Coordinates of C-alpha atoms and ligand atoms in Angstrom, one line a residue:
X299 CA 47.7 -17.8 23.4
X300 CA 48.8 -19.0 20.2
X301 CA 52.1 -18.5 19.0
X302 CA 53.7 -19.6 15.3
X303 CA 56.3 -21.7 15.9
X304 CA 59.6 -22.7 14.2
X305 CA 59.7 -24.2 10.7
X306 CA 61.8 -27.0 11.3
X307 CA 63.7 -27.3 8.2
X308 CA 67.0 -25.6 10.0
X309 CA 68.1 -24.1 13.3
X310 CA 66.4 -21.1 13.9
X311 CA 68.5 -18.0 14.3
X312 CA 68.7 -15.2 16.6
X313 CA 66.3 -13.1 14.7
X314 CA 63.1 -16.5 15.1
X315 CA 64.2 -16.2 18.8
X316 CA 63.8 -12.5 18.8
X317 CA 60.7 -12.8 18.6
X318 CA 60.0 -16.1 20.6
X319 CA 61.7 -14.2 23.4
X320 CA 59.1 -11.8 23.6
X321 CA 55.9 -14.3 23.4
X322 CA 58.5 -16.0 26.7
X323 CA 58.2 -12.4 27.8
X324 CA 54.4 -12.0 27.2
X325 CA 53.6 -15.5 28.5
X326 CA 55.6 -15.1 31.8
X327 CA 54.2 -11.5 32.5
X328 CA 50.7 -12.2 32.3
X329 CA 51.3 -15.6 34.5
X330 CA 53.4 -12.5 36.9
X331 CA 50.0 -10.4 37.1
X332 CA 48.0 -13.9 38.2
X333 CA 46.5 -14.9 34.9
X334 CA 46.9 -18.7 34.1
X335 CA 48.5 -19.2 30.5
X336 CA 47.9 -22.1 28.1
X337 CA 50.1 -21.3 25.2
X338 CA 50.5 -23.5 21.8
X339 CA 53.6 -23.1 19.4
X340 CA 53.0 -24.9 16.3
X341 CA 55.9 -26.5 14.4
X342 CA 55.7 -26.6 11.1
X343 CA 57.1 -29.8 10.0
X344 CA 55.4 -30.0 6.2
X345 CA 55.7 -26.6 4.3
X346 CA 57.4 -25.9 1.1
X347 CA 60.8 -25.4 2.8
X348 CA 61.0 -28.9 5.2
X349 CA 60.3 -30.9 1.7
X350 CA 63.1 -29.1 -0.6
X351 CA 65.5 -29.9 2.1
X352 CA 64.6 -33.3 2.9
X353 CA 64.3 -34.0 -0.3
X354 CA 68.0 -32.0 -1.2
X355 CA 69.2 -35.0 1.8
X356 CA 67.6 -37.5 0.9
X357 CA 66.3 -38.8 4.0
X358 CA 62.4 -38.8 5.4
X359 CA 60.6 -36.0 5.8
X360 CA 60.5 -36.9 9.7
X361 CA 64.0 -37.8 10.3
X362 CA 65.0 -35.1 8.8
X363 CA 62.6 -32.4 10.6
X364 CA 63.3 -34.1 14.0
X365 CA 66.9 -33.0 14.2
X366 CA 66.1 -29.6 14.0
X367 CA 63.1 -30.0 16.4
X368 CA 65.3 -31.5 18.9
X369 CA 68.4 -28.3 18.1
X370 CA 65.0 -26.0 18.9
X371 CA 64.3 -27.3 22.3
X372 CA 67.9 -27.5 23.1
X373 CA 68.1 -23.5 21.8
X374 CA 64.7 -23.0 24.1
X375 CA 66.4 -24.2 27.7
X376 CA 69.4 -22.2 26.5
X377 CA 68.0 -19.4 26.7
X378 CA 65.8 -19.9 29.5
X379 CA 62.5 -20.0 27.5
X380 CA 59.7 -21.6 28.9
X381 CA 57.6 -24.4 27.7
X382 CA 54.5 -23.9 25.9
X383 CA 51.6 -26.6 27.3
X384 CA 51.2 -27.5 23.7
X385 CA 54.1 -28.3 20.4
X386 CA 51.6 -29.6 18.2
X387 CA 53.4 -30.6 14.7
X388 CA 51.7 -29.6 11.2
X389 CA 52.3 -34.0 9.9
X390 CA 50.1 -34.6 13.6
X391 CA 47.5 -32.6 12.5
X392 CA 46.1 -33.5 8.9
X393 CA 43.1 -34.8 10.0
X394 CA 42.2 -31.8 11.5
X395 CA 43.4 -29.2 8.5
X396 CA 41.6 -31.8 5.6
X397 CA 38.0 -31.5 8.0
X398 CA 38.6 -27.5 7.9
X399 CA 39.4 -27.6 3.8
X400 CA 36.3 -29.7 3.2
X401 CA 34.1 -27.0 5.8
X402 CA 35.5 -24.1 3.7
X403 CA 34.1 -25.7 0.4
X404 CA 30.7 -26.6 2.2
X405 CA 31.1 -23.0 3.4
X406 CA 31.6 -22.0 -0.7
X407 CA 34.9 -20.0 0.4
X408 CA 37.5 -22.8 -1.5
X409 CA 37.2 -24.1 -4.8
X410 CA 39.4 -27.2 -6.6
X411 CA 41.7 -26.5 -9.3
X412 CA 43.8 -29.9 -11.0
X413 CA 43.5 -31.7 -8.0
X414 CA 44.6 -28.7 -5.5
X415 CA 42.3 -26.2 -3.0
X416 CA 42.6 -22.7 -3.2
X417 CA 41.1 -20.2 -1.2
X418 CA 38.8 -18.0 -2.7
X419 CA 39.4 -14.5 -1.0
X420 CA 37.0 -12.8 -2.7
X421 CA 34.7 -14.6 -1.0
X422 CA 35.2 -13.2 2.6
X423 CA 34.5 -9.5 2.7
X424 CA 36.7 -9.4 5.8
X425 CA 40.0 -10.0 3.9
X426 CA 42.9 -7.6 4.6
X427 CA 41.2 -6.4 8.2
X428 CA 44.4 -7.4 9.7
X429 CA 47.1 -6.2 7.3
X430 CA 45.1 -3.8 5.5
X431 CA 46.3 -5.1 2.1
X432 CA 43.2 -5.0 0.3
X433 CA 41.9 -8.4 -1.8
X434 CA 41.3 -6.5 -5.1
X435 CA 42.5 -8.6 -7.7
X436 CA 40.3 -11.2 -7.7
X437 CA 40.9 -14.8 -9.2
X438 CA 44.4 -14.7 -9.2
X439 CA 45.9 -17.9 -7.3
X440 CA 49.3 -18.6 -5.6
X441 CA 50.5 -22.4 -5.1
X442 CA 54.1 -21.6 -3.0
X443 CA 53.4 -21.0 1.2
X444 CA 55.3 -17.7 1.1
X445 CA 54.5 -15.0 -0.9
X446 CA 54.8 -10.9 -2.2
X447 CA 53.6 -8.8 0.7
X448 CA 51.5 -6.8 -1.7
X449 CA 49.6 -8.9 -3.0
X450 CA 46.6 -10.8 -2.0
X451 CA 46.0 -14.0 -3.6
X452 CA 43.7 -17.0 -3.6
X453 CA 46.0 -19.0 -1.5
X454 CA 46.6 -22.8 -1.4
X455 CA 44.6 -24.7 1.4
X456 CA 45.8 -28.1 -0.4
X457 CA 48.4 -28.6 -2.5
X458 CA 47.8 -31.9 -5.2
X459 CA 51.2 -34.1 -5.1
X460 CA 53.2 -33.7 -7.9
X461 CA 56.6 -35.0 -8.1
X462 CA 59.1 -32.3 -6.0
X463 CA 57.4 -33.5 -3.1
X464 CA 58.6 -37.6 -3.8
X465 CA 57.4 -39.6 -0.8
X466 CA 55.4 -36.6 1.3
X467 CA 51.6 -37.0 0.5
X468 CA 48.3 -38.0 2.4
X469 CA 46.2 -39.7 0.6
X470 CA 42.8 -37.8 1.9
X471 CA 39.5 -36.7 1.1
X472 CA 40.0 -33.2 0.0
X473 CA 42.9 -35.3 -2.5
X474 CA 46.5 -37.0 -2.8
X475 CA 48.9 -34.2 -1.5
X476 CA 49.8 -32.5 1.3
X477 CA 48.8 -29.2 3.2
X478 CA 49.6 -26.0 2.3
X479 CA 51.6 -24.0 5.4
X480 CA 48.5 -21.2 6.7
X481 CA 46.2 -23.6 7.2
X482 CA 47.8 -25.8 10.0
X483 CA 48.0 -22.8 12.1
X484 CA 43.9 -22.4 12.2
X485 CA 43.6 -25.6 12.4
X486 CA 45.6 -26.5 15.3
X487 CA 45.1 -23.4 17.0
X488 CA 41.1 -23.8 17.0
X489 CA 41.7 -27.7 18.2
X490 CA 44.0 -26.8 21.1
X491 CA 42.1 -23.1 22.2
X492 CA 39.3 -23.2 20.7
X493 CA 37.2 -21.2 17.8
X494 CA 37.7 -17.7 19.5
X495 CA 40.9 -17.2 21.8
X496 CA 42.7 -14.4 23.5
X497 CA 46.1 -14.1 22.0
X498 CA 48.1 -14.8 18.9
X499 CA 51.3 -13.7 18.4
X500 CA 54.4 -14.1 16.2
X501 CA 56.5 -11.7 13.9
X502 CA 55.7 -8.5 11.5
X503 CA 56.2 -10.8 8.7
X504 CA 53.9 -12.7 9.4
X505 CA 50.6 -10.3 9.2
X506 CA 50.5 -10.5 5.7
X507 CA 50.0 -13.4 4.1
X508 CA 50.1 -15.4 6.9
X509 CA 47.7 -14.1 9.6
X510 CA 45.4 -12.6 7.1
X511 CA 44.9 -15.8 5.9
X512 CA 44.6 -17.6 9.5
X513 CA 41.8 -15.5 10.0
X514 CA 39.8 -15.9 6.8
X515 CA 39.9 -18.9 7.2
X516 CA 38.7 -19.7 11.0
X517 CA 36.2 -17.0 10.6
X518 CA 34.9 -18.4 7.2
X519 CA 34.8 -22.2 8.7
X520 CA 33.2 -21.1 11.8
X521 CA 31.2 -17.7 11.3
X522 CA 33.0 -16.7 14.8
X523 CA 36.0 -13.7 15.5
X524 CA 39.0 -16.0 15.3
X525 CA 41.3 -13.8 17.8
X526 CA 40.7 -10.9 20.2
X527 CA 44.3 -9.8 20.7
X528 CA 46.9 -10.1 17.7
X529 CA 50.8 -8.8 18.7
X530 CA 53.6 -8.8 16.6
X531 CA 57.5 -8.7 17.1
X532 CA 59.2 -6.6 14.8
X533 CA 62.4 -7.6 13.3
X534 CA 66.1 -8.3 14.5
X535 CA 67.7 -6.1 12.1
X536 CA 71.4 -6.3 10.5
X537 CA 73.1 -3.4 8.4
X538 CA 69.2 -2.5 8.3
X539 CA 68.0 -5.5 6.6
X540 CA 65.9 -8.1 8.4
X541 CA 68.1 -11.3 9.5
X542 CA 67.2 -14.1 7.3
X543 CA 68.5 -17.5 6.1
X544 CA 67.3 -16.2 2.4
X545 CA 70.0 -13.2 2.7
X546 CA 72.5 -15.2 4.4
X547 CA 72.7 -12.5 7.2
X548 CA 72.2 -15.0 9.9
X549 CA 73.9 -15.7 13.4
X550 CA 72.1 -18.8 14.9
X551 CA 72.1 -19.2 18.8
X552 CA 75.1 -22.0 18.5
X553 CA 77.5 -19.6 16.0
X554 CA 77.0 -17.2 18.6
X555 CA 77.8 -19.8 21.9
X556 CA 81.2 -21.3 19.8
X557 CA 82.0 -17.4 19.6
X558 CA 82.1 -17.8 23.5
X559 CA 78.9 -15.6 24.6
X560 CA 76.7 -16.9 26.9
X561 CA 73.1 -17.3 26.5
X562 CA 71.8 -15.1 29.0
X563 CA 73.6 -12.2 27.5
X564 CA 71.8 -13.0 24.1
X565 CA 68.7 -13.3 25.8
X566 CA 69.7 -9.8 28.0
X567 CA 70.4 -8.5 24.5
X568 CA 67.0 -9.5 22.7
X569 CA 64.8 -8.2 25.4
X570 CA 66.6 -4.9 25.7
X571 CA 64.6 -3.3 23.1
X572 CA 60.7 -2.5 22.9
X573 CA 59.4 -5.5 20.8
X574 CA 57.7 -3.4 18.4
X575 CA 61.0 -1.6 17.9
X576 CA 63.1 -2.9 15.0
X577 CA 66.4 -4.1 17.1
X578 CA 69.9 -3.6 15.2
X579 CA 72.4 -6.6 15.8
X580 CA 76.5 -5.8 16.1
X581 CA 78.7 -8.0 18.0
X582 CA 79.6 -4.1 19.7
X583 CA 75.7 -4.5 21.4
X584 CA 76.3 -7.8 21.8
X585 CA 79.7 -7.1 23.9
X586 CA 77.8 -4.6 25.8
X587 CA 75.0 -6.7 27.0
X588 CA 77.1 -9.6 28.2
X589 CA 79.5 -6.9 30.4
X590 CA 75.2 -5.8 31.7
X591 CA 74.0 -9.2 31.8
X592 CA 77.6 -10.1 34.2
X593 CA 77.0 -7.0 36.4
X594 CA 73.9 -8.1 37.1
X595 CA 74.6 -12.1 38.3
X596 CA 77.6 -10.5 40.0
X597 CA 75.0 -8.0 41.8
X598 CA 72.9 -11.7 42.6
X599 CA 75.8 -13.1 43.6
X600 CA 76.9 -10.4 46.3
X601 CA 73.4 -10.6 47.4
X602 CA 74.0 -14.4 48.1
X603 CA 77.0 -14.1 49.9
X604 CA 76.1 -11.1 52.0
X605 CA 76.9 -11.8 55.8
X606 CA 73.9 -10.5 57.6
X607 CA 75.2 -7.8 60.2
X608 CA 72.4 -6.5 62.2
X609 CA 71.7 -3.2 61.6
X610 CA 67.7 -3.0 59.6
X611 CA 68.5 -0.5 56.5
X612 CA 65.6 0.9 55.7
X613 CA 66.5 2.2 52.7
X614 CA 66.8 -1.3 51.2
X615 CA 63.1 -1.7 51.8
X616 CA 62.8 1.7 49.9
X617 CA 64.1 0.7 46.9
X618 CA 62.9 -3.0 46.4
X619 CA 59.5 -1.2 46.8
X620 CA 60.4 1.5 44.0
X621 CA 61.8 -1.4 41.8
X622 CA 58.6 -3.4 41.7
X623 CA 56.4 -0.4 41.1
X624 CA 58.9 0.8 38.5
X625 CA 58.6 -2.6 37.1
X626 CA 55.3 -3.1 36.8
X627 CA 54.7 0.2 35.1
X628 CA 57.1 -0.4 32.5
X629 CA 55.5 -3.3 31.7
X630 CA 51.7 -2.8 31.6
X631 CA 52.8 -0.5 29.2
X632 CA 53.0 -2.9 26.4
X633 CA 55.7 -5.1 27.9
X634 CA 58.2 -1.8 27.9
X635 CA 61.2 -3.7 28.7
X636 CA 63.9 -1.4 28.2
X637 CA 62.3 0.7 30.7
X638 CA 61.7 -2.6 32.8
X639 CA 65.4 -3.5 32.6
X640 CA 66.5 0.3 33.3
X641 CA 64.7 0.6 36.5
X642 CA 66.0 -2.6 37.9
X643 CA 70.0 -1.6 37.0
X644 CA 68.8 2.1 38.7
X645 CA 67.8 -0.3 41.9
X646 CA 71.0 -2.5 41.0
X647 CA 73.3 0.5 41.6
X648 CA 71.3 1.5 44.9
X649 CA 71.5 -1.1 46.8
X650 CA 74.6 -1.7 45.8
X651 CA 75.7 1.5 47.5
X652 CA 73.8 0.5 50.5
X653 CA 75.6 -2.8 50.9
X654 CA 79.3 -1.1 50.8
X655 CA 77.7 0.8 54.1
X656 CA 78.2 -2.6 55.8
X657 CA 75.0 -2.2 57.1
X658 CA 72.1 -4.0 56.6
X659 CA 69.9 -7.3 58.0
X660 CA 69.4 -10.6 57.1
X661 CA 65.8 -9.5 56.2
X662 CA 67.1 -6.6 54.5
X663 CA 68.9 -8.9 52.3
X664 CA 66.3 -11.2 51.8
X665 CA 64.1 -8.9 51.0
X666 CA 66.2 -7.2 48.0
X667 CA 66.9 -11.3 47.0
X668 CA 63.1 -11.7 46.7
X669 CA 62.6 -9.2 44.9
X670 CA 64.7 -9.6 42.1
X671 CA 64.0 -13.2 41.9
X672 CA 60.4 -12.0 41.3
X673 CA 61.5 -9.3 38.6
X674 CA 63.3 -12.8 37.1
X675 CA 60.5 -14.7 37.0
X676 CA 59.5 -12.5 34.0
X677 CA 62.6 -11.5 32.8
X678 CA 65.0 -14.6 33.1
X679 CA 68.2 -13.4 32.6
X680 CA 69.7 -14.5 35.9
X681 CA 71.8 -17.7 35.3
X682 CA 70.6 -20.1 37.6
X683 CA 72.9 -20.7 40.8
X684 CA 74.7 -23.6 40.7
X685 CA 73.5 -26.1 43.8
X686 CA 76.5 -26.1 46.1
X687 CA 78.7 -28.9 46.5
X688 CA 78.7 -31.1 49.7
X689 CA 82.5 -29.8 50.5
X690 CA 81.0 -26.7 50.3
X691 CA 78.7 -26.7 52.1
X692 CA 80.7 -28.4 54.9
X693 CA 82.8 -25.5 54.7
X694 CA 79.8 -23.1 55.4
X695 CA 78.5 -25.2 58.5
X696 CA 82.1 -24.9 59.5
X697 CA 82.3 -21.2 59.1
X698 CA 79.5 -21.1 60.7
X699 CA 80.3 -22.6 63.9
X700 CA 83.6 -20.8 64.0
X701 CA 81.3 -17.6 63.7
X702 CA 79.3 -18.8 67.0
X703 CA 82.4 -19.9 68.5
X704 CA 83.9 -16.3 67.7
X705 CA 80.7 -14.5 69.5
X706 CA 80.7 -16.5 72.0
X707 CA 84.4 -15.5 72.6
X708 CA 85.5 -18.8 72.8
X709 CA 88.7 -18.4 70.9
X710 CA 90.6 -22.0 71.4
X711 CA 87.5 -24.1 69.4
X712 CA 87.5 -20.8 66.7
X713 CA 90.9 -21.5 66.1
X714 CA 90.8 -25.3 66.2
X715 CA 88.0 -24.6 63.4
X716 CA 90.5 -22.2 61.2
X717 CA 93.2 -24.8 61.5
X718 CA 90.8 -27.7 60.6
X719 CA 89.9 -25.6 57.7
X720 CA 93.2 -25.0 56.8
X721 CA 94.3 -28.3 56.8
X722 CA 91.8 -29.1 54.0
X723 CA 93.2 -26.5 52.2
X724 CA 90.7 -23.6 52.7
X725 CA 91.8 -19.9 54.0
X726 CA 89.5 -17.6 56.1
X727 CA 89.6 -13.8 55.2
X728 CA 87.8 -11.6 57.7
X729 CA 86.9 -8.8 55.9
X730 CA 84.2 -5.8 56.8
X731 CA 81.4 -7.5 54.7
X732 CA 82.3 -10.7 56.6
X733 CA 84.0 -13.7 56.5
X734 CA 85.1 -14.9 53.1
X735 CA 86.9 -18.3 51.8
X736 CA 88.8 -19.0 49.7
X737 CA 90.9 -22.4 48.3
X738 CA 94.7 -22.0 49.1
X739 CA 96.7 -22.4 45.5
Ligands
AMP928 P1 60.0 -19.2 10.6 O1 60.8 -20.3 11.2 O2 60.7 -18.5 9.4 O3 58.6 -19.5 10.3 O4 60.0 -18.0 11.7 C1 59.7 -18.2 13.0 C2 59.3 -16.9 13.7 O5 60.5 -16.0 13.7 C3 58.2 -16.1 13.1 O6 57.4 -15.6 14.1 C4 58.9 -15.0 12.3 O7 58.0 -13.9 12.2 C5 60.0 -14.7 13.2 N1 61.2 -14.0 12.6 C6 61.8 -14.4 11.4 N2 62.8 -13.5 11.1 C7 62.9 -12.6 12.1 C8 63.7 -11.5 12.5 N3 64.8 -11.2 11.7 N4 63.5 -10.8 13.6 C9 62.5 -11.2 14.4 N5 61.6 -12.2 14.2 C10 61.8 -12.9 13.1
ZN929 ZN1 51.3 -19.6 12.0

């Protein structure tokens, strides 16, 4: 699965991990339903942007990129994304893209104009398959990375150096310059997965130009279908526009942290629409999904502190059965996580009830444990339980014995054990769901 990847000329913002949620989505369900994942994530590291603002700094290109490569993997654990196997950066890679410019000439699908390569779309009849925007203008070329959605374009493969782009060139065969940004993604893609692979993936805006153009050219260089399965995120959407640096409509992950929400409701808040739905941001939604996101770690929580009584509930087993199949079906309908995430609150508030009976087994606890650590493993939005400290878990093992000591009726070392407690300034509550501690103030 290839995925396109940050450009690394900022930090991204809530809207870029909008949609790298749901590849962490895709990636971790399919690896749920047994199938073994490579996945590559490009960074784009050279592209029209990274230069301006290096440039604007005054510092290298790399130094300047690697700050912001290093803010994206620190946003990534955050929010409990999982590594790709591959991060291959565009500057790694220009041996690669310059052998794929010089095979699209060969090919006769690229021609040289003052030093730079252009495309030639009229060239390959499949152009506008994906996006359906239609290459009818013919001849007319485009030198900037980004461009109008409507318009089809002989697009730049290579890009001849002139002087905006000050100490950022190759020198190469296809020319002095440096690449222009649609090619690194077939170029890297193809080296890492192959010349056909399963999936590609990234954002709406990205069908046209940019994945129309992936594919003519992979398909041109190598005669072969470049990709079998294309899916696409829609947008993280504010006051119904897009969220973009360009409109200065942004929130990135750390404005939203200093604001004092935690990651895991973000992430809760990202997945809780269908990905192909557009997803409207307020800080109202975003209040909401923390208040979900802490009912459910609370819910884990209980779960973990549970004292097993002995009684086998049944119904427990019931409904971690119903919330897997639930599950499932949500998502082998196109990763339907809203329906995903409604069925595991609806087995949430079930066994929550079945816990206040008092009655239930260690199994029966385990069980419903299990089963939402499984439904995690795709969804990740539990926070991860912090190890507990040696002092705790002294005071467990001594709760414990004072437990044994208690059914053993043995009263004079249960109390010796409640005094030795106290004297370290823990107190013992016995209450119905079982002995609870707490540190004296
Ligand atoms: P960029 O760093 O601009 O190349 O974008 C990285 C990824 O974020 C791409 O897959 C984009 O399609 C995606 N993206 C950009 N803006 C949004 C948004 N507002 N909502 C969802 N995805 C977005
Ligand atoms: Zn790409």
């Amino acid at each position: 699965m290839y995925t396109c990847g940050p450009t690394i000329y900022d930090y991204a913002h809530i809207g870029n991990f909008r949609t790298f949620i749901f590849e962490d989505i895709l990636r971790r369900y399919l690896k749920f339903k047994g199938y073994s994942v490579t996945q590559v994530m490009n960074l784009t590291d050279v592209d029209d942007r990274t230069v301006k603002a290096s440039r604007k700094e005054g510092i290298k290109l790399r130094e300047y990129t690697e700050r912001y490569a290093k803010a994206f993997f620190e946003d990534l654990d955050a929010l409990n994304i999982e590594r790709a196997e591959y991060y291959p950066r565009a500057t790694e890679h220009i041996k690669e893209m310059t052998a794929l410019v010089k095979k699209l000439i060969d090919n006769g699908y690229a021609y040289e104009t003052a030093g730079s390569t252009y495309y030639d779309i009229s060239k390959f009849t499949g152009y506008g398959k994906l996006s359906g925007v239609a290459a009818s203008q013919q001849g007319i070329r485009v030198t900037a990375d980004e461009y109008g959605k409507d318009e089809a374009r002989d697009f730049a493969l290579w890009k001849t150096w002139d002087e905006d782009d000050g100490e950022v060139f190759w020198e190469t065969e296809v020319g002095k310059g440096r690449p222009g940004w649609h090619l690194e993604c077939s170029a890297m893609s193809m080296k890492y997965l192959g010349e056909t692979f399963d999936i590609h993936a990234g954002g709406v805006d990205l069908i046209f130009p940019h994945h129309e153009n992936e594919i003519a050219q992979s398909e041109a260089a190598t005669g072969k279908p470049f990709v079998k399965y294309w899916l696409h995120a829609e947008h993280l959407i504010v006051e119904g526009r897009k969220m973009s640096k360009s409109l200065g409509n942004f929130y990135t992950l750390r404005d939203l942290i200093q604001k004092g929400y935690d990651p895991t409701a973000i992430r809760y808040l990202l997945i809780s629409a269908h990905y192909r739905d557009q997803l409207n941001f307020t800080f109202k939604g975003l209040d909401q999904a923390s208040n979900t996101a802490t009912r459910l770690n609370e819910f884990h929580t209980r779960l973990q502190e549970a004292q097993n009584s002995t009684t086998h509930n049944p119904t427990i087993t019931t409904l971690t059965h119903k919330l897997l199949k639930n599950f499932d079906e949500a998502m082998d309908q196109d990763l339907n996580t809203p329906a995903a995430l409604a069925a595991l609150f609806e087995a949430v508030r079930d066994i929550n009830k079945e816990l206040d009976t008092g009655k239930y087994s260690r199994q029966d606890i385990q069980q419903a444990t299990d089963t939402l650590n499984k439904v995690n493993t795709v969804l990740g939005i539990l926070k991860p339980q912090a190890k507990p400290t040696t002092l705790e878990q002294e005071i467990l093992q001594l709760i414990h014995a004072r437990e044994d000591a208690r059914k053993r009726k043995d009263w004079t070392t249960a109390d010796k054990i409640r005094t030795q407690l106290q004297q370290k300034g823990i107190i013992l509550e016995d209450t119905p769901q079982g002995v609870k501690w707490r540190i004296k103030r």
